[in-house]
Tab-separated table of C-alpha atoms in Angstrom:
chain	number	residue	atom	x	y	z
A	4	UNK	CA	18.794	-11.264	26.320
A	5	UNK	CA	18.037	-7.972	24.361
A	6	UNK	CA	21.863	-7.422	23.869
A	7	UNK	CA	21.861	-11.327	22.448
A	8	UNK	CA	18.684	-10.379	20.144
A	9	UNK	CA	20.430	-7.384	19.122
A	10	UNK	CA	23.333	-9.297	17.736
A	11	UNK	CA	20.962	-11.986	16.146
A	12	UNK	CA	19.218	-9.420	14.124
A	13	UNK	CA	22.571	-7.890	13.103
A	14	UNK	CA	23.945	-11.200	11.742
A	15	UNK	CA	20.786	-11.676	9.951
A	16	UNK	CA	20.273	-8.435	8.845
A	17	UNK	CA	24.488	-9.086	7.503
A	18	UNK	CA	23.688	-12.223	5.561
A	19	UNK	CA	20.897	-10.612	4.093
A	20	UNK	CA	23.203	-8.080	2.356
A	21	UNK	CA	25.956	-10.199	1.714
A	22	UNK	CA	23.405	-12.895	-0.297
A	23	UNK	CA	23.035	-9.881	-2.811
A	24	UNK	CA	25.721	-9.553	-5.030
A	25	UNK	CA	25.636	-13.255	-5.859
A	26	UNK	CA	21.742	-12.786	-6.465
A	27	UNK	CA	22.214	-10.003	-9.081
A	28	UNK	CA	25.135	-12.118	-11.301
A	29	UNK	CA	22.930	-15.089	-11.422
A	30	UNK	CA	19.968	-13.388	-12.629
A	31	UNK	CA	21.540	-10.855	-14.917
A	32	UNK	CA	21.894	-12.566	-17.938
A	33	UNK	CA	18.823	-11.464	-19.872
A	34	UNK	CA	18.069	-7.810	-20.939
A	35	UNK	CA	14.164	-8.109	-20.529
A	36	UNK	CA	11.648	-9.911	-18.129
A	37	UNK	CA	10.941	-12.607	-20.421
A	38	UNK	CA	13.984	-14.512	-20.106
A	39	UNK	CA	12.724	-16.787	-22.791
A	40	UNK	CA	10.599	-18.304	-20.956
A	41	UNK	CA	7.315	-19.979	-21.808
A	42	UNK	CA	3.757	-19.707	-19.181
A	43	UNK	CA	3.743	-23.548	-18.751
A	44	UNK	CA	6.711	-24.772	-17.105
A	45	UNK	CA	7.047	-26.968	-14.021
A	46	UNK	CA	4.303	-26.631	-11.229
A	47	UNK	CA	5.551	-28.715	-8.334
A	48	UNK	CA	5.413	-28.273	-4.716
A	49	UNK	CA	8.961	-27.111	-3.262
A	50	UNK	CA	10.701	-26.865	0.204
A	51	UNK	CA	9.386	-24.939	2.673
A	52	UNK	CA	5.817	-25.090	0.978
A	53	UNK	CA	6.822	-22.516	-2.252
A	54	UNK	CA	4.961	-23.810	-5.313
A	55	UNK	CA	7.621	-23.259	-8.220
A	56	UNK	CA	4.914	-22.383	-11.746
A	57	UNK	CA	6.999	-21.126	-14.793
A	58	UNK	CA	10.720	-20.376	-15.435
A	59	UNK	CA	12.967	-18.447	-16.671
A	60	UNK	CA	14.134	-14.620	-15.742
A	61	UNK	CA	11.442	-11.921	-13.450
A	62	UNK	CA	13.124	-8.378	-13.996
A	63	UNK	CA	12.007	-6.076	-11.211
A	64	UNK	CA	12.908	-3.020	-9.272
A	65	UNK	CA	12.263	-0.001	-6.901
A	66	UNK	CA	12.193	0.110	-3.412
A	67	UNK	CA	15.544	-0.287	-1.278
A	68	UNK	CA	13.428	-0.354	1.704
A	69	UNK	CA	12.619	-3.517	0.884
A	70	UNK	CA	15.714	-4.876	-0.063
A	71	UNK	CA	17.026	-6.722	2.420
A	72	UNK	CA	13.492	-8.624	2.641
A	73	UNK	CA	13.829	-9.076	-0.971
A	74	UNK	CA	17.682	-10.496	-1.099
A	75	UNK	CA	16.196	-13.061	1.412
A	76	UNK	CA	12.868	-14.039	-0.158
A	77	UNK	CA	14.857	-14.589	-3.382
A	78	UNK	CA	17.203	-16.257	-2.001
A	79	UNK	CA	14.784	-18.729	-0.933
A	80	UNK	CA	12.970	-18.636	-3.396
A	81	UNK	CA	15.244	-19.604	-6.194
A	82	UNK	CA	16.691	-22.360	-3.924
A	83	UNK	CA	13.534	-24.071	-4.599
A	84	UNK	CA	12.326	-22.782	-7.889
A	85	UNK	CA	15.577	-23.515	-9.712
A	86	UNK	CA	14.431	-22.639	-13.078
A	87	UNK	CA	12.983	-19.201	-12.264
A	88	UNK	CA	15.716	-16.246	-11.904
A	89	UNK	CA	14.576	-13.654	-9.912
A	90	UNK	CA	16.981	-9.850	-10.489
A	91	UNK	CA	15.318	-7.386	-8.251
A	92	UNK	CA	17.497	-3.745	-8.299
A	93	UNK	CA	16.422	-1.560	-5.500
A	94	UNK	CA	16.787	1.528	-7.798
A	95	UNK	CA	14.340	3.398	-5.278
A	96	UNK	CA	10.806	3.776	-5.942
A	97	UNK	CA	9.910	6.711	-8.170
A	98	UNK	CA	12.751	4.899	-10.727
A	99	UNK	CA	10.708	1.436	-10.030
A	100	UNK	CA	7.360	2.736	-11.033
A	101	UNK	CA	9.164	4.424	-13.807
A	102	UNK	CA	10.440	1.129	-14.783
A	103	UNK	CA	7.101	-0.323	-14.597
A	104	UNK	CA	5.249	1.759	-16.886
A	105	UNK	CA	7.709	1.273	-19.248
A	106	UNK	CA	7.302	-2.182	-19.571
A	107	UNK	CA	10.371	-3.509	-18.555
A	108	UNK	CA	9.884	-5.063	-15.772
A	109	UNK	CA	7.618	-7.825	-13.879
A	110	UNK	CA	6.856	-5.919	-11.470
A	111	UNK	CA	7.799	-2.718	-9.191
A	112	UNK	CA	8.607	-2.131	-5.260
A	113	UNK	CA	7.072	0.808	-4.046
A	114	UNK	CA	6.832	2.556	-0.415
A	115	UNK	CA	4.395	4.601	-1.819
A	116	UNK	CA	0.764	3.997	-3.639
A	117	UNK	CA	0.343	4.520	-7.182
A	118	UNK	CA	-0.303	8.353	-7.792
A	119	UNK	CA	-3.764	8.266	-9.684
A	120	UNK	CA	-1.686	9.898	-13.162
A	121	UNK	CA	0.454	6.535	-12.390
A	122	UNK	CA	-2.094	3.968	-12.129
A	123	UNK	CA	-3.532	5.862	-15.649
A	124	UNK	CA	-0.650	5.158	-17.518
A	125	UNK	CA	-0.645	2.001	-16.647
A	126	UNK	CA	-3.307	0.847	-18.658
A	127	UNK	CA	-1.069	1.690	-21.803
A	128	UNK	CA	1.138	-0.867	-20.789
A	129	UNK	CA	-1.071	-3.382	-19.414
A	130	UNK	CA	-4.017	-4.054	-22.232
A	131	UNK	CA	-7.041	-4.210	-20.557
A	132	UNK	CA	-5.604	-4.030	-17.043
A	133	UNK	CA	-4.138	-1.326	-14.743
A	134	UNK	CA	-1.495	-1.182	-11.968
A	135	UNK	CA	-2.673	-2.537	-8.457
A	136	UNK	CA	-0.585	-1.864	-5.425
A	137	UNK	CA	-0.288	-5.058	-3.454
A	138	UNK	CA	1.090	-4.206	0.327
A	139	UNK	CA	3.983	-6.533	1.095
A	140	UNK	CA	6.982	-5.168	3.551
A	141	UNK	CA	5.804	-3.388	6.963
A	142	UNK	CA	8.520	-1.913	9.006
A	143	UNK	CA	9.716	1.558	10.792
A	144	UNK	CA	11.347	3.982	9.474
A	145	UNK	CA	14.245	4.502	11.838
A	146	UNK	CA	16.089	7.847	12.561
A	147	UNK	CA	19.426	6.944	12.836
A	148	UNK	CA	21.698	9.249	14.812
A	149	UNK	CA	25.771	9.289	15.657
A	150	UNK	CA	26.341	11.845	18.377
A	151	UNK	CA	29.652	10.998	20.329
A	152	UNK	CA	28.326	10.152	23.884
A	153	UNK	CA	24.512	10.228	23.188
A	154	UNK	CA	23.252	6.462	23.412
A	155	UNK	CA	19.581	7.331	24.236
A	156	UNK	CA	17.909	10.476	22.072
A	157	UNK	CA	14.340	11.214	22.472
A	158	UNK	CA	13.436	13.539	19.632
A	159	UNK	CA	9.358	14.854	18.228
A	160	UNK	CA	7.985	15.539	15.698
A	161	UNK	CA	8.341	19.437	15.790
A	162	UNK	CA	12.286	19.014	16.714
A	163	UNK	CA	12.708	16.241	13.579
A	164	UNK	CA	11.052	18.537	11.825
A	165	UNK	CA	13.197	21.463	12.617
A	166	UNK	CA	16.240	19.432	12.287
A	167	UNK	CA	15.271	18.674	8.924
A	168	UNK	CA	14.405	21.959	7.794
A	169	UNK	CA	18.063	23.352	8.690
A	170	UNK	CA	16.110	25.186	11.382
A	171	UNK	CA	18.024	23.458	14.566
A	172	UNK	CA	21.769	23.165	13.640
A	173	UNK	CA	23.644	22.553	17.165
A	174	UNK	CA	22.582	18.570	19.139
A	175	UNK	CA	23.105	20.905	22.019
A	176	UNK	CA	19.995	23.258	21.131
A	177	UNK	CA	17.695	24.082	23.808
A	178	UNK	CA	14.653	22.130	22.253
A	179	UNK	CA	16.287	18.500	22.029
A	180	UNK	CA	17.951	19.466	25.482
A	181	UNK	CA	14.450	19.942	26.307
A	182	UNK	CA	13.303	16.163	25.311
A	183	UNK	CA	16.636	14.751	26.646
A	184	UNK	CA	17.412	16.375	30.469
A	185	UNK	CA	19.726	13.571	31.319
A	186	UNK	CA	22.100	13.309	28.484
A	187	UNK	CA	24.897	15.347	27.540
A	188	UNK	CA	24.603	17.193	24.452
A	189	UNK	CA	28.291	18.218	22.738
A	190	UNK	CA	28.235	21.401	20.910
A	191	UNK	CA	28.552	19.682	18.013
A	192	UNK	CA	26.946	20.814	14.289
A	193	UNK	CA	23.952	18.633	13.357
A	194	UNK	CA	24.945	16.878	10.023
A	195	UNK	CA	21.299	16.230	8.318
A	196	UNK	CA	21.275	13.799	5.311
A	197	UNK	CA	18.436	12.834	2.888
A	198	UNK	CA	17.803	10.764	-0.063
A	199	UNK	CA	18.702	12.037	-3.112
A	200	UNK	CA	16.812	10.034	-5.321
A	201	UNK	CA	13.128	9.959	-5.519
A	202	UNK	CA	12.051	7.565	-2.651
A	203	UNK	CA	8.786	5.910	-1.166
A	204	UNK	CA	10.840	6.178	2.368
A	205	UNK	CA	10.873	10.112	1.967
A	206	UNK	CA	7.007	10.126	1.008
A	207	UNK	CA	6.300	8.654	3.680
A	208	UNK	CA	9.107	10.446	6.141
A	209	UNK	CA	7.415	13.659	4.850
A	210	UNK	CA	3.848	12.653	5.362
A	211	UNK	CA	5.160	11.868	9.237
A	212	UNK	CA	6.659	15.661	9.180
A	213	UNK	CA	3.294	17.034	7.874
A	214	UNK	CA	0.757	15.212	9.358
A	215	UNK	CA	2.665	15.489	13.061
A	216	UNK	CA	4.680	18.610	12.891
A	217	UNK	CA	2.226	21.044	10.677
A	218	UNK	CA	3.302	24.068	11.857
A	219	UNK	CA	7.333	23.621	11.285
A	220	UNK	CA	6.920	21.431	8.298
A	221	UNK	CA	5.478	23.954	5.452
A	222	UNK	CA	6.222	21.369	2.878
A	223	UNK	CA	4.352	18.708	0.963
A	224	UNK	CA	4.999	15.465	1.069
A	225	UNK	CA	7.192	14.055	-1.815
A	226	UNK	CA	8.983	11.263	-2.992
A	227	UNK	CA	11.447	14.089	-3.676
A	228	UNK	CA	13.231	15.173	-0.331
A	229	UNK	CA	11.966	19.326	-0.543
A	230	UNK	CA	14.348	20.879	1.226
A	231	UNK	CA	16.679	22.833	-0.933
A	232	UNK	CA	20.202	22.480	-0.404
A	233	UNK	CA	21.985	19.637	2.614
A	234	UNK	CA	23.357	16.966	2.033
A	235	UNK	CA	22.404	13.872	0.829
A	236	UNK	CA	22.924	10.529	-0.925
A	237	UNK	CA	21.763	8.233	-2.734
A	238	UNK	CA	19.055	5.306	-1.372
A	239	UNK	CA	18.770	4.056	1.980
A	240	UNK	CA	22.405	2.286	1.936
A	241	UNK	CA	23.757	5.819	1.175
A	242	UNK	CA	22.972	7.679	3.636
A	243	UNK	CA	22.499	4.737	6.108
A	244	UNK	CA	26.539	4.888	5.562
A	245	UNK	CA	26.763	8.908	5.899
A	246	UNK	CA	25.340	8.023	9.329
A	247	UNK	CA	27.500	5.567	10.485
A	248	UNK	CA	30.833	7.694	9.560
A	249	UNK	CA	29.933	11.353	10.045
A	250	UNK	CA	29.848	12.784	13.732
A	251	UNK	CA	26.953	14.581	14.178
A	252	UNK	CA	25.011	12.926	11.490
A	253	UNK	CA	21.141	12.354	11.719
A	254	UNK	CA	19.007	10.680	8.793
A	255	UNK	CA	15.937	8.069	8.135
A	256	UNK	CA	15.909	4.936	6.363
A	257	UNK	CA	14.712	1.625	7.274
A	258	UNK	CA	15.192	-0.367	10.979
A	259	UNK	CA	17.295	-3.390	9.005
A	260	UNK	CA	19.606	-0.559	7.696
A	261	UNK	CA	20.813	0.535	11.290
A	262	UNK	CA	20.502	-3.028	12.482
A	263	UNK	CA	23.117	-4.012	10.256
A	264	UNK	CA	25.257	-1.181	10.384
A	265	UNK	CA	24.734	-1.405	14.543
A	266	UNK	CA	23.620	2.615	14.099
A	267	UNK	CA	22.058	4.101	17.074
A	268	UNK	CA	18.614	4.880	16.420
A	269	UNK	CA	15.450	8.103	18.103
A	270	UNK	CA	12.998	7.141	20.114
A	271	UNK	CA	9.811	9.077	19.855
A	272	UNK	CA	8.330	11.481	21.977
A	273	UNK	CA	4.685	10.865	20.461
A	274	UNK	CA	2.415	11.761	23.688
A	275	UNK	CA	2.032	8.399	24.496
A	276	UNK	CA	3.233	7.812	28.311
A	277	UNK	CA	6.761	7.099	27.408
A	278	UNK	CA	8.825	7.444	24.160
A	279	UNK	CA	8.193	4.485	21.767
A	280	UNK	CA	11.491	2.870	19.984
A	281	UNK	CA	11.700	1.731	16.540
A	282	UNK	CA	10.858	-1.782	16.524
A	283	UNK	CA	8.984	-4.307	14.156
A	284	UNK	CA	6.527	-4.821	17.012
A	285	UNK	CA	6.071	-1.280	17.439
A	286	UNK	CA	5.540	-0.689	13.923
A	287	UNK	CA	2.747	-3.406	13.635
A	288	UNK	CA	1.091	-1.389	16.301
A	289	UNK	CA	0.746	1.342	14.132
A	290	UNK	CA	0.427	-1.047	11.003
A	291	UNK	CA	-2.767	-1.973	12.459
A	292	UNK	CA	-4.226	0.734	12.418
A	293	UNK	CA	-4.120	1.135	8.709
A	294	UNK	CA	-7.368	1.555	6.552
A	295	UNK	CA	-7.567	-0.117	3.193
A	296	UNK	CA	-8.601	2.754	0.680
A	297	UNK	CA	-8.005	1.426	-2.389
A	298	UNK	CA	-10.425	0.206	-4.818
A	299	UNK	CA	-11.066	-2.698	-6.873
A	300	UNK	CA	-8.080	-5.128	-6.820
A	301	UNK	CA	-5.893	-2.080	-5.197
A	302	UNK	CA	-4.958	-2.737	-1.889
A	303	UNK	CA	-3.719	1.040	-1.091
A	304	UNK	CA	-3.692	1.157	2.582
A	305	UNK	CA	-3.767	4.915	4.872
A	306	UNK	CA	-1.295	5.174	7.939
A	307	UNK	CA	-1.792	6.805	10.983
A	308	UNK	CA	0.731	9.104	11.151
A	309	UNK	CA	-0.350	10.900	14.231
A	310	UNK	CA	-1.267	7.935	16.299
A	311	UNK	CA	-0.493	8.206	20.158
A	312	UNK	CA	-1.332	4.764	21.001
A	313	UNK	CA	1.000	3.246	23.520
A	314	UNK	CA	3.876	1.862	21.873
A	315	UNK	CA	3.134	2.506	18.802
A	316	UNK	CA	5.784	4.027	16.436
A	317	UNK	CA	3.893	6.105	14.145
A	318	UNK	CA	6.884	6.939	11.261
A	319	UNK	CA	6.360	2.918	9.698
A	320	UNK	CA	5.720	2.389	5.672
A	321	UNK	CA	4.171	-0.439	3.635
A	322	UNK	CA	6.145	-1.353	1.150
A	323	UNK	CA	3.705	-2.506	-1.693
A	324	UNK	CA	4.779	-5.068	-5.140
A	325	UNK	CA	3.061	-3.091	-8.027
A	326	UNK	CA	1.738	-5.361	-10.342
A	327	UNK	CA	-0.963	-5.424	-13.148
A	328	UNK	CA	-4.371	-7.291	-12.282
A	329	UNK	CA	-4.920	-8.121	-15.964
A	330	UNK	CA	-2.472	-7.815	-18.986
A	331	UNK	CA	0.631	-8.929	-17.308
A	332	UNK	CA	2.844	-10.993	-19.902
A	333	UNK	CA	1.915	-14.469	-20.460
A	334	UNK	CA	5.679	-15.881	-20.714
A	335	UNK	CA	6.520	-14.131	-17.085
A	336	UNK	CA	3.052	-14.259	-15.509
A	337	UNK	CA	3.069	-17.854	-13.905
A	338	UNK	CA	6.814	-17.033	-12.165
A	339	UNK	CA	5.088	-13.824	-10.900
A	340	UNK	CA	2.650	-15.219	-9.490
A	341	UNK	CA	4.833	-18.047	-7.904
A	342	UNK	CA	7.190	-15.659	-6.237
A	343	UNK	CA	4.118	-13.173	-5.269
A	344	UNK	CA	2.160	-16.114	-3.506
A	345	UNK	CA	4.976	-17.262	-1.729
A	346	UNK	CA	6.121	-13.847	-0.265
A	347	UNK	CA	2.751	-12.783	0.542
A	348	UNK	CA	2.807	-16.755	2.375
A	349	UNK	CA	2.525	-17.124	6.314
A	350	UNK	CA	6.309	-18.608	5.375
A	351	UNK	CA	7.488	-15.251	3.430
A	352	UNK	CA	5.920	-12.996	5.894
A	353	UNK	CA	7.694	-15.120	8.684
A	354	UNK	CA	11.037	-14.408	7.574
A	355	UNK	CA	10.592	-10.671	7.757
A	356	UNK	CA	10.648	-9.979	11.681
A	357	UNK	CA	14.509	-11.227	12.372
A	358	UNK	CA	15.296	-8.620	9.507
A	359	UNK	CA	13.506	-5.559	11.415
A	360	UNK	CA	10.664	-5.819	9.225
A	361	UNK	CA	7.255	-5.660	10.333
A	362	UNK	CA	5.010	-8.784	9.029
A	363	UNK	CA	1.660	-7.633	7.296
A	364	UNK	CA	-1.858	-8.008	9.524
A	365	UNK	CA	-3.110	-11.254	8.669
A	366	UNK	CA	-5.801	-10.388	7.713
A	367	UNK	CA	-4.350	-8.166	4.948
A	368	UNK	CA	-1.977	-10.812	4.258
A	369	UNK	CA	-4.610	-13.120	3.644
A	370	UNK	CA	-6.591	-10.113	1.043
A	371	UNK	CA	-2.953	-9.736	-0.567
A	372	UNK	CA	-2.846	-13.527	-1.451
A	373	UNK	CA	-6.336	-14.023	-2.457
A	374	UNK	CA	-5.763	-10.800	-5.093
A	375	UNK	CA	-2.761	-11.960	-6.208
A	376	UNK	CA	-4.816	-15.765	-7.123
A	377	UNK	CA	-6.722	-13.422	-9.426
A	378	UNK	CA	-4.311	-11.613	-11.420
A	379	UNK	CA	-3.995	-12.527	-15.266
């Protein structure tokens, strides 16, 4: 049964992907996100319960975490809305937010809240309104490993962080031989690749490291990977891929990326009483445990990075849809709020799991929905 689950996912997680390309040429055809479109086109109730208010083009962009959720929900969502084009480019999420206090888009994906300079500069663009972050996408952050004849690796946080550092080079060092007594370790050099564009998934990678591995993880967390020097490429796709041909090879992205790409993935040695996998389910443990700290119409949420709750996989992100509360533009705001309501829907959310996402809390779910009701 898990090995037919397994493959499930994977074809999923494939169509997902493959739904892209098409996505992107049929919604490309205006250079800004008001597609000529008026406020007051057709409201009527669509398949699978998504209500269909407005039309024409929604430019958006940021977070590749999110993307294969996104190629799905738009998929969907344009199959019932069929006058409302949807282009969302997963640029990553410090180039979404940049986007998004720019002006040019609808909205932004971010795996990361709005930094408090952000949510400032906001209100410049948005007249009489400000940025809100509106949590959408849960999931775990996977570490995805290819080591010839290692199909179970237990790593912590003080080894990841090591590894990551350029401080552990060999798989075969005595620390990971440590957390792994059974397997057999090649003498084989550790190939460590990060994003190389500014990303929400290395925030929160690096807030893991620090929060959980203090003492080997001098660095801040950043949106920036802060290591000098490695290698690296560019958003979770790139070095999902480094992974998946380079022996040795050891990075984080998302759980849909190694799903799809069938990429072995760590399990965590967290001090729970047995090493917890990267999962969806797993992930809403942790997910649960989040505190809502933002204020107003913000919906910032805090992760417990250090949590050693049974089966709970503490390196998870929220991936939140930045959006304005007030000041949005009138000839995209009724789409926006059409697409927003449905993905933040028990439907949208439902989708998510057979991708390796995590689905929001419901109560948080219900918060996200009721905020999004109120945005003008």
């Amino acid at each position: 049964m898990k090995l037919q689950r397994k493959n499930r996912l994977r074809a999923v997680a494939f169509g997902a992907i493959a739904v892209s390309g098409a996505l992107v040429l049929t919604a490309c055809g205006s250079d800004n996100n008001s597609g000529g479109s008026n406020g007051g086109g057709d409201s009527t109730k669509a398949a699978g319960n998504i209500k269909c208010d407005g039309q024409g083009s929604l430019l958006a962009s940021g977070s590749s975490a999110q993307k294969n959720a996104m190629d799905l929900w738009v998929k969907n969502f344009t199959a019932a809305c069929k006058n409302i084009q949807i282009n969302y480019k997963p640029t990553g999420s410090g180039a979404g937010i940049q986007e998004f206090l720019q002006g040019k888009t609808a909205f932004a994906g971010s795996d990361s809240a709005l930094k408090p300079d952000e949510a400032e500069k906001s209100k410049g663009v948005l007249k009489g309104g400000q940025g809100i972050d509106l949590p959408m996408v849960g999931g775990p952050i996977a570490i995805g490993y290819n080591v010839p004849g290692v199909d179970n690796l237990v790593l912590d946080a003080d080894t990841l962080a090591k590894i990551f550092d350029g401080k552990i080079e060999k798989w075969n060092d005595e620390a990971i031989a440590k957390l792994n007594k059974d397997a057999k370790l090649p003498d084989l050099k550790i190939q460590a690749f990060h994003r190389s564009d500014e990303s929400g998934t290395t925030d929160n990678f690096t807030k893991y490291l620090k929060a959980a591995a203090d003492k080997s993880w001098p660095y801040e967390p950043a949106k920036a990977f802060p290591v000098k020097g490695g290698q690296s490429a560019d958003g979770s796709a790139g070095v999902s891929s480094q992974v998946k041909q380079t022996s040795g090879a050891i990075s984080y992205f998302e759980l849909s990326y190694a799903t799809a790409n069938s990429i072995k993935t760590v399990k965590l040695n967290t001090g729970a009483s047995a090493p917890v996998e990267a999962t969806s389910d797993n992930a809403s443990k942790a997910i649960a445990e989040a505190k809502i700290t933002g204020t107003g119409q913000d919906l910032a949420l805090k992760l417990n990075y250090t949590t050693k709750a049974e089966g709970a996989y503490p390196i998870t992100l929220v991936t939140y849809e930045v959006v304005g509360d007030k000041g949005n533009k009138p000839e995209t705001l009724a789409a926006t709020k059409s697409f927003l309501t449905y993905i933040a829907s028990e439907d949208g959310q439902s989708v998510l799991k057979d991708l390796g996402y995590a689905p929001l809390p419901a109560e948080i779910a219900k918060k996200v929905r009721e905020t999004v009701a109120n945005i003008s």
